[in-house]
Short mmCIF file of C-alpha atoms in Angstrom, two decimals:
data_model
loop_
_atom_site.label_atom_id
_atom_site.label_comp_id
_atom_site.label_asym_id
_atom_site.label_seq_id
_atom_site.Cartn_x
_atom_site.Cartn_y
_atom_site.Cartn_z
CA UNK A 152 129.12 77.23 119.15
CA UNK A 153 126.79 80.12 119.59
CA UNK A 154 125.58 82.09 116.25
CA UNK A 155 126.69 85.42 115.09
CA UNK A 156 124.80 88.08 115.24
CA UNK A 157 122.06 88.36 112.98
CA UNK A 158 121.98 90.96 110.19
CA UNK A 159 118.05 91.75 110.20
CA UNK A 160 114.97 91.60 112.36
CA UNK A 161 111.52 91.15 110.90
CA UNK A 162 108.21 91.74 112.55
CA UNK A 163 104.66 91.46 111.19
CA UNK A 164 102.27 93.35 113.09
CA UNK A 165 98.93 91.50 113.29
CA UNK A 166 96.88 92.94 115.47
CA UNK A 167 95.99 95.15 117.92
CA UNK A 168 93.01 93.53 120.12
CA UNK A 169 91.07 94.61 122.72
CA UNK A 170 91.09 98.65 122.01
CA UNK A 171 89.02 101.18 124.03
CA UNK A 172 85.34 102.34 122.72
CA UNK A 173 85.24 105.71 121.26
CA UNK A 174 82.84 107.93 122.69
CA UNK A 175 79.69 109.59 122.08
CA UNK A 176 79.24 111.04 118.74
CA UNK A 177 83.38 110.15 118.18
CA UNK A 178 85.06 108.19 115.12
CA UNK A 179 87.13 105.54 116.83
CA UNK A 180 90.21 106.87 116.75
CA UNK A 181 93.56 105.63 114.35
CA UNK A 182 96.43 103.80 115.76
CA UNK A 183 100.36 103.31 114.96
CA UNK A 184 102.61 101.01 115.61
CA UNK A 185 106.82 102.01 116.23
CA UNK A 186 109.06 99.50 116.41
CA UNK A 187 112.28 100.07 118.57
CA UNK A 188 115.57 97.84 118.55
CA UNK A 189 119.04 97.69 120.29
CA UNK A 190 119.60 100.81 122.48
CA UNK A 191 116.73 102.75 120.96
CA UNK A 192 114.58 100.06 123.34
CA UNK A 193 115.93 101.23 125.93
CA UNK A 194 115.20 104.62 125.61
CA UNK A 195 111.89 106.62 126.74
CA UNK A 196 109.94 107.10 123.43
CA UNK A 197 110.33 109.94 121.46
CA UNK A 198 107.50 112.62 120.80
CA UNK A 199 106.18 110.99 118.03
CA UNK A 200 106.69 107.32 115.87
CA UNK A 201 109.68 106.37 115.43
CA UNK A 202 111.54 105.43 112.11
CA UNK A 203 110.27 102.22 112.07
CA UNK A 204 106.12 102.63 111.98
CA UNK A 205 103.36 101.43 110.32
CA UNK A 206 100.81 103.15 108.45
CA UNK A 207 97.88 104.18 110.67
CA UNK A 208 95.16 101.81 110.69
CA UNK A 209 91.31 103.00 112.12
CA UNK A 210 89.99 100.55 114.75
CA UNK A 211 86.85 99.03 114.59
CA UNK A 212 84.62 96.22 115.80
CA UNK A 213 86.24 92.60 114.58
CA UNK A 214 85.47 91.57 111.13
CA UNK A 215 84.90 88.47 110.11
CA UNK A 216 88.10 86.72 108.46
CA UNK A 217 88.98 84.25 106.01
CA UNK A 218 88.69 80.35 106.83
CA UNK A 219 93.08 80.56 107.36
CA UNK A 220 92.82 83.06 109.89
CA UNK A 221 89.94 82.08 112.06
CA UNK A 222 92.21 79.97 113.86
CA UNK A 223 94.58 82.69 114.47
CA UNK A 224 92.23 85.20 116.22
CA UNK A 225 91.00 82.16 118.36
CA UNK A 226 94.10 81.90 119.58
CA UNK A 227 94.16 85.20 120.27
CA UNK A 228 91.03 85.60 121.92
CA UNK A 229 92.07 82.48 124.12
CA UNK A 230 95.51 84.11 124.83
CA UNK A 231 94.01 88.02 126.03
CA UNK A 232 91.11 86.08 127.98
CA UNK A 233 93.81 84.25 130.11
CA UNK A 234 95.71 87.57 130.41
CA UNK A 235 92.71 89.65 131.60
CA UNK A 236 91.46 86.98 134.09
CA UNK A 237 94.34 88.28 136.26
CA UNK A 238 94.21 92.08 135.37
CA UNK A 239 90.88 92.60 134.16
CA UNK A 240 90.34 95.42 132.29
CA UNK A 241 87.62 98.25 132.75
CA UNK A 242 84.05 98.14 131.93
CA UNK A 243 84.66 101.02 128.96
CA UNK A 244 86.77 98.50 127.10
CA UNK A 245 85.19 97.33 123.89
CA UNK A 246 85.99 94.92 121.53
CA UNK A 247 87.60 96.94 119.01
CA UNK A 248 90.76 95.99 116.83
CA UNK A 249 93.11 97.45 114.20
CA UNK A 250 94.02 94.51 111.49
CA UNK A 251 97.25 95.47 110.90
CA UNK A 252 99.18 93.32 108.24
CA UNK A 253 102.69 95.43 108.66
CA UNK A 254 105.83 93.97 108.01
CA UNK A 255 108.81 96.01 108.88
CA UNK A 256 112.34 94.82 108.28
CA UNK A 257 115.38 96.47 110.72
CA UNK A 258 118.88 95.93 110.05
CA UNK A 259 121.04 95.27 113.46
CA UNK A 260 123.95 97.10 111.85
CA UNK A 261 121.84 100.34 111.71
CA UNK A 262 120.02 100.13 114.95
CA UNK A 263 121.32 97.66 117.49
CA UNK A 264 123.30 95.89 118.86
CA UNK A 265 120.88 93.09 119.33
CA UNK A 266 121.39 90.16 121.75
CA UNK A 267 124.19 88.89 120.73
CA UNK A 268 126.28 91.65 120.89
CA UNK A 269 125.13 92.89 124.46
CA UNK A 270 122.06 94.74 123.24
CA UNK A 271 118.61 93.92 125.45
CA UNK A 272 117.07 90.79 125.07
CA UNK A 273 114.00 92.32 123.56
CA UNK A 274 112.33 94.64 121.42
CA UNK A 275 109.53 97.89 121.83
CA UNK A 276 106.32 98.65 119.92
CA UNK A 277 105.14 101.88 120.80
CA UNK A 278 101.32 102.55 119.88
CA UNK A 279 100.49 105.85 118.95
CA UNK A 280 96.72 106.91 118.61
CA UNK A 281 95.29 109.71 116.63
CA UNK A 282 91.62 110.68 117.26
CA UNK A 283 90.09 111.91 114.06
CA UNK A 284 87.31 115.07 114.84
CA UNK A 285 84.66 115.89 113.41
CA UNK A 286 85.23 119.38 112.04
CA UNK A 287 89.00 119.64 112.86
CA UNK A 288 92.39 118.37 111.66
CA UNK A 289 92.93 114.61 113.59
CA UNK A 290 94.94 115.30 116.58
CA UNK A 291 98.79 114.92 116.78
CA UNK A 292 99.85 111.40 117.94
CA UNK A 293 99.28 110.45 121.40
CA UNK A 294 101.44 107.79 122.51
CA UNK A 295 98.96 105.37 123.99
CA UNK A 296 100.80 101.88 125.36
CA UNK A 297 103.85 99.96 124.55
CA UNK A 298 104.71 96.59 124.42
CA UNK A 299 108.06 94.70 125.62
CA UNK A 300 108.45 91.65 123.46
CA UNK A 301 111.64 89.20 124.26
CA UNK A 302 113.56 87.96 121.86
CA UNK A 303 115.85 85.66 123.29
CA UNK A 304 114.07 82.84 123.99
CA UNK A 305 113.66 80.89 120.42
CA UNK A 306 110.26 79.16 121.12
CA UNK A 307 108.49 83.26 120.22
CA UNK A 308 110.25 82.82 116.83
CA UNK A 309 108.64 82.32 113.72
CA UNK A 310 105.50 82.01 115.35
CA UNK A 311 102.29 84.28 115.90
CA UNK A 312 102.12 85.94 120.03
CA UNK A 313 99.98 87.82 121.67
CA UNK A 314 101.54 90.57 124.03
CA UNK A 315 99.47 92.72 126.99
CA UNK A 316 100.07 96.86 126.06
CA UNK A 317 100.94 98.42 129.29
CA UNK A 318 99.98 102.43 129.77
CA UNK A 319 101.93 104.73 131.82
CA UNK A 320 100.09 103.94 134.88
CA UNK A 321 100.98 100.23 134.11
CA UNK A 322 97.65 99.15 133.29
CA UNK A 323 96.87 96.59 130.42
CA UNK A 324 95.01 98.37 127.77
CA UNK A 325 95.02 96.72 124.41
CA UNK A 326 96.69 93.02 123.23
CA UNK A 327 99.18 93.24 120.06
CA UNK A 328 99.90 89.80 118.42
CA UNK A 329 102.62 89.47 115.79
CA UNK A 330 105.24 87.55 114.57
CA UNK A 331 109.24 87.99 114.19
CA UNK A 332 112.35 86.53 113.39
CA UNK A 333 115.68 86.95 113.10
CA UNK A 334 116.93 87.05 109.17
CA UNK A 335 120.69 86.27 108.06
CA UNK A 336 121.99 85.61 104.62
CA UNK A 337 121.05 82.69 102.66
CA UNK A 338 122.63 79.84 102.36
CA UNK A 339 125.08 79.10 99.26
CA UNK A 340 124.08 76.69 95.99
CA UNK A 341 124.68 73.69 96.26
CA UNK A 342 126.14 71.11 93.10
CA UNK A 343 128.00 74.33 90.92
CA UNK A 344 128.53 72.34 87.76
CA UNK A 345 129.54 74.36 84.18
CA UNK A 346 130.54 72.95 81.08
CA UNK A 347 132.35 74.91 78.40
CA UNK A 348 131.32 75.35 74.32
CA UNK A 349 133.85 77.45 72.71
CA UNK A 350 133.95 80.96 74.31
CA UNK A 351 130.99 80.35 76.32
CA UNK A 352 130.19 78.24 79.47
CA UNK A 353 126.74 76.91 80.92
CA UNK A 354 126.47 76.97 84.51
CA UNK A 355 124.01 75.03 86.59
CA UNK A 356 123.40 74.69 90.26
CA UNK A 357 120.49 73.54 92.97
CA UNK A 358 118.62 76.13 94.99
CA UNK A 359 119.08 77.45 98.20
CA UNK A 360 117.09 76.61 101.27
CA UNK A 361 114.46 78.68 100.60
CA UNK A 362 113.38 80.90 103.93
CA UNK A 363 109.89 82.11 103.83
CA UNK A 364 110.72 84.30 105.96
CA UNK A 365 113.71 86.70 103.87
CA UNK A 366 112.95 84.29 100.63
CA UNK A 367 114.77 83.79 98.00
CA UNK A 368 115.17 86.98 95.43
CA UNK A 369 117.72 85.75 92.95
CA UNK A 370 120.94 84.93 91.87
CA UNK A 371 124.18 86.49 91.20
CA UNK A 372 126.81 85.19 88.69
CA UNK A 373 130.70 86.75 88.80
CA UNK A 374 133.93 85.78 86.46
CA UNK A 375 137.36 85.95 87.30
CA UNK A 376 140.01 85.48 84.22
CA UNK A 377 142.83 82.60 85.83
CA UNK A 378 144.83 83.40 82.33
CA UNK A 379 145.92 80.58 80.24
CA UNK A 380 148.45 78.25 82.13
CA UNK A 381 150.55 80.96 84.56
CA UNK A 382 147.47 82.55 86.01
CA UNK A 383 146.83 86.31 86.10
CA UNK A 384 147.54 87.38 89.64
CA UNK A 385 145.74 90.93 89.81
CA UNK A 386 142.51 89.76 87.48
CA UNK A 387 139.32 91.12 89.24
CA UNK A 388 136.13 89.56 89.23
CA UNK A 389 133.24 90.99 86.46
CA UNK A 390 129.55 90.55 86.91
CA UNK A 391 128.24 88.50 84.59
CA UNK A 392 124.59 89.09 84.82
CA UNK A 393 121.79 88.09 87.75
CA UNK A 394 118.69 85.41 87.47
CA UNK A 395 115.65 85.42 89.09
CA UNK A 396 115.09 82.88 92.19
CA UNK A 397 112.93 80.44 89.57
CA UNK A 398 116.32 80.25 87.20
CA UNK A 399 119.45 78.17 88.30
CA UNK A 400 120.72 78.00 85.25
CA UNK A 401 123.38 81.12 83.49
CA UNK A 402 124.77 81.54 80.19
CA UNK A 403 128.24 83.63 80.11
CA UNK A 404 129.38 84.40 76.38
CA UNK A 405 132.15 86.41 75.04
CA UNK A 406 134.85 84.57 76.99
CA UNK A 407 138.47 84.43 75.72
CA UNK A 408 139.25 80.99 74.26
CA UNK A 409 141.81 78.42 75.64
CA UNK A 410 141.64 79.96 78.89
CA UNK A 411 141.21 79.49 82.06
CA UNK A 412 138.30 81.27 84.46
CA UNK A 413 137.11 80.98 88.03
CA UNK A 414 133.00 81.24 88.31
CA UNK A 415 131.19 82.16 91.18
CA UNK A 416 127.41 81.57 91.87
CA UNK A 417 125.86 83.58 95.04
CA UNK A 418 122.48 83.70 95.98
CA UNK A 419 120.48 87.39 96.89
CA UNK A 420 117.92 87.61 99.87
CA UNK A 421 116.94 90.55 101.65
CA UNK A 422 119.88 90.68 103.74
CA UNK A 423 122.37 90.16 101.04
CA UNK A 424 124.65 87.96 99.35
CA UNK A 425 125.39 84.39 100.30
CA UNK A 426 128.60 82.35 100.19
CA UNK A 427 130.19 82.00 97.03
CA UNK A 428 130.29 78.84 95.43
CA UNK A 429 132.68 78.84 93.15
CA UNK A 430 134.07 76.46 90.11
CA UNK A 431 137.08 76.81 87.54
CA UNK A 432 136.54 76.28 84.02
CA UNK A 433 138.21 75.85 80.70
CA UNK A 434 137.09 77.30 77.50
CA UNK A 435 137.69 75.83 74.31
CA UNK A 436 139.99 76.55 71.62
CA UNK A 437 139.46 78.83 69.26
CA UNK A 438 138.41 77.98 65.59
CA UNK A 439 141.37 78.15 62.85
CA UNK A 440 141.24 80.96 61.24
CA UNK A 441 141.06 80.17 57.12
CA UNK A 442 144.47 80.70 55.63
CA UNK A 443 143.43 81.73 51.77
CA UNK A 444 144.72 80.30 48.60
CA UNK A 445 148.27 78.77 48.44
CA UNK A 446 151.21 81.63 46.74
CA UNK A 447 154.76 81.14 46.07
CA UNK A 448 157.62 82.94 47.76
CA UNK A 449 157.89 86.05 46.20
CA UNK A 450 155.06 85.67 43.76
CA UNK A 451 152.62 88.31 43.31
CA UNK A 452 149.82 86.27 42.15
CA UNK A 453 148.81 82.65 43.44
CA UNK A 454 150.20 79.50 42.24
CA UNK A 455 147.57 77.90 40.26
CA UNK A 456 146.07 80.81 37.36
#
């Protein structure tokens, strides 16, 4: 059985590898990165970065990197050196980069349809450069390459690639490497137990599957009144309150005694709300209410004086 469509694409930009030298007496010049989904992919690119950019980030000569990411831009100098042994590039290349560090988050309901639901099988990144000059304003961006990254082959997920930038005489001019995946809600709690004191109730439950990719933000806690015996047909649920994703336990107080309620736990990621999972629960009974010296039938005053 073949998923649903997902509700949210995220990318992390990397890098951008392999960039052209500036020239004499010129400050290497400032690049962008627009990311376009669903039919906008399709499309020739607009004028200037899309909705979905990064900040601008100034290229420069590669820096060294911490211990975790050395391996990373090995791999990425392996993967452009087999991609320029068959189109090499031109002796005024340089080995300049932008360090990019972007994540950027699109929702398929705002800007597909992706795959799924007959969109194309892959995604854009436009890059836009802006050369800075020396006694002017930096120039308007200039889109410089783009990038065709596909998506429906599950072995790019979740995992760091390097892609060849292609100019508009088809040329390879720069490398981008990032990483994407598709994002859907999380999965519901699992074990929903509560246990009533009273007119309150404790709930307790075990953590989603935690997703490093959309983790984890919380937890949302809802009350429906069942009445006491003959339930209440047209009760409505009422937020109870929200937890952060370290807390999986919830307090609900002010509940009506001797009656019964239907609790539901969901958890919150950046996509939205999970399945419910949901439990009924009986309150206790109320205390007795004190009933005040003992009087006679139609005596004013109490029995014992």
């Amino acid at each position: 059985k073949s998923l649903p469509e997902p509700e949210l694409l995220v990318v992390k930009f990397l890098y951008l590898s392999r960039l052209p030298a500036a020239g004499w007496l010129q400050t290497p010049a400032q690049y962008q990165l627009s990311l376009h989904v669903g039919e906008d992919a399709r499309n020739d690119p607009p004028s200037r970065p899309g909705v979905y950019a990064t900040a601008s980030v100034q290229a420069g000569p590669p820096q060294a990197v911490p211990p975790e990411e050395a391996q990373l831009k090995e791999q990425i100098a392996k993967a452009v050196e087999a991609m320029t042994a068959s189109t090499p590039m031109g002796a005024s290349s340089a080995p300049m980069e932008c360090r990019f560090k972007s994540r950027l988050a699109v929702r398929l309901q705002d800007a597909g349809p992706g795959p799924a639901a007959g969109g194309p099988v892959y995604f854009r990144v436009d890059a836009w450069a802006v050369t800075p000059g020396l006694f002017s304003k930096p120039s308007a961006p200039v889109l410089f390459a783009r990038a065709f990254v596909p998506i429906n082959d599950a072995k790019y997920h979740r995992r760091a690639c390097t892609w060849p930038m292609i100019d508009a005489q088809g040329q390879d001019v720069a490398y981008l490497t990032c990483e994407f995946s598709f994002a859907r809600i999380p999965s519901p709690v699992s074990e929903l137990t509560a246990s009533a004191a009273g007119n309150a109730v404790s709930l307790a439950w075990l953590a989603s599957n935690e997703d490093r990719v959309v983790p984890i933000k919380g937890y949302r806690i809802d009350s429906r009144c069942l009445g006491r015996g003959k339930r209440a047909p047209n009760s409505t649920w009422q937020h109870e309150g929200d937890v952060d994703a370290r807390s999986t336990r919830f307090q609900i107080h002010g509940l009506k005694p001797d009656t019964v309620y239907l609790l539901r736990v969901c958890a919150v990621n950046e996509v939205g709300l999970s399945e419910a999972a949901e439990l009924e629960v009986k309150t206790g009974p109320c205390a007795p209410a004190g009933c005040g010296p003992p009087r006679l039938a139609g005596c004013a005053g109490p029995v014992l004086s």
